[in-house]
GROMACS .gro file of C-alpha atoms in nm:
model
   79
    1MET     CA    1  10.060  14.773  10.246
    2LYS     CA    2  10.399  14.605  10.257
    3ILE     CA    3  10.398  14.229  10.314
    4LYS     CA    4  10.642  14.131  10.586
    5LEU     CA    5  10.888  13.850  10.513
    6LYS     CA    6  10.778  13.840  10.150
    7LYS     CA    7  11.116  13.725  10.016
    8PHE     CA    8  11.154  13.452  10.277
    9THR     CA    9  10.797  13.332  10.227
   10GLU     CA   10  10.852  13.310   9.852
   11PHE     CA   11  11.181  13.129   9.911
   12SER     CA   12  11.011  12.882  10.146
   13LYS     CA   13  10.772  12.782   9.867
   14THR     CA   14  11.070  12.654   9.664
   15ILE     CA   15  11.171  12.400   9.929
   16LEU     CA   16  11.074  12.045   9.835
   17PRO     CA   17  10.943  11.801  10.098
   18ASN     CA   18  11.252  11.579  10.084
   19GLU     CA   19  11.476  11.886  10.122
   20ALA     CA   20  11.270  12.001  10.419
   21LYS     CA   21  11.308  11.666  10.595
   22TYR     CA   22  11.683  11.672  10.531
   23LEU     CA   23  11.720  12.030  10.657
   24ALA     CA   24  11.511  11.966  10.968
   25SER     CA   25  11.729  11.669  11.057
   26GLU     CA   26  12.061  11.843  10.980
   27HIS     CA   27  12.028  12.174  11.159
   28LEU     CA   28  12.233  12.224  11.474
   29PHE     CA   29  12.096  12.565  11.568
   30THR     CA   30  12.122  12.652  11.935
   31ASP     CA   31  11.901  12.956  11.886
   32ASP     CA   32  11.537  12.868  11.956
   33GLU     CA   33  11.406  13.121  11.703
   34LYS     CA   34  11.618  12.979  11.420
   35THR     CA   35  11.499  12.632  11.513
   36GLU     CA   36  11.140  12.756  11.504
   37ILE     CA   37  11.195  12.906  11.158
   38ILE     CA   38  11.337  12.583  11.015
   39ASN     CA   39  11.061  12.374  11.177
   40ARG     CA   40  10.785  12.595  11.035
   41LEU     CA   41  10.950  12.588  10.695
   42ALA     CA   42  10.974  12.208  10.706
   43LYS     CA   43  10.615  12.168  10.821
   44SER     CA   44  10.498  12.393  10.540
   45ALA     CA   45  10.698  12.209  10.274
   46ILE     CA   46  10.590  11.863  10.389
   47SER     CA   47  10.223  11.957  10.423
   48ASN     CA   48  10.102  12.082  10.087
   49THR     CA   49   9.772  12.196  10.240
   50SER     CA   50   9.907  12.451  10.488
   51LYS     CA   51  10.148  12.733  10.429
   52ALA     CA   52  10.370  12.859  10.706
   53ASN     CA   53  10.287  13.178  10.886
   54PHE     CA   54  10.630  13.296  10.988
   55ASP     CA   55  10.662  13.499  11.306
   56THR     CA   56  10.722  13.862  11.214
   57ASN     CA   57  10.849  13.936  11.565
   58ILE     CA   58  11.165  13.737  11.497
   59ASP     CA   59  11.456  13.951  11.375
   60LYS     CA   60  11.476  13.952  10.993
   61ARG     CA   61  11.850  13.881  11.016
   62LYS     CA   62  11.769  13.539  11.158
   63TYR     CA   63  11.552  13.464  10.856
   64SER     CA   64  11.837  13.576  10.634
   65TYR     CA   65  12.080  13.351  10.823
   66VAL     CA   66  11.849  13.050  10.789
   67LYS     CA   67  11.794  13.119  10.418
   68ASN     CA   68  12.170  13.140  10.354
   69TRP     CA   69  12.227  12.822  10.555
   70ILE     CA   70  11.964  12.641  10.348
   71LEU     CA   71  12.116  12.762  10.022
   72LYS     CA   72  12.459  12.648  10.137
   73LYS     CA   73  12.328  12.305  10.243
   74THR     CA   74  12.129  12.247   9.924
   75ARG     CA   75  12.365  12.409   9.673
   76LYS     CA   76  12.515  12.082   9.551
   77TYR     CA   77  12.164  11.936   9.498
   78ARG     CA   78  12.007  12.239   9.327
   79ARG     CA   79  12.207  12.243   9.008
   0.00000   0.00000   0.00000
C-alpha cells in the first residue's frame, strides 16, 4: 500500500525546532490550508514526542509549495 505524503513527511523530519519556530513566525500565507501545513510541521518539529499527521485531503501541490518555500527560506542556513 502506498503511503500518502511520504516525501513531505520525510522532509518534515529534517526540520529542526529552531527552524520550525522561525518558519511559523515568518510565513505570510493567506491560504488556510498552507497555514495549517506549516503549523502542523512546526508543532511536530518542536515536540519530539509527537509526529505530525498531515491531512491527506489537502492538495499535494500545496504541500509542494510549502516545502519549496521552506527550502528557499532556510537555504542560506542549511549549508
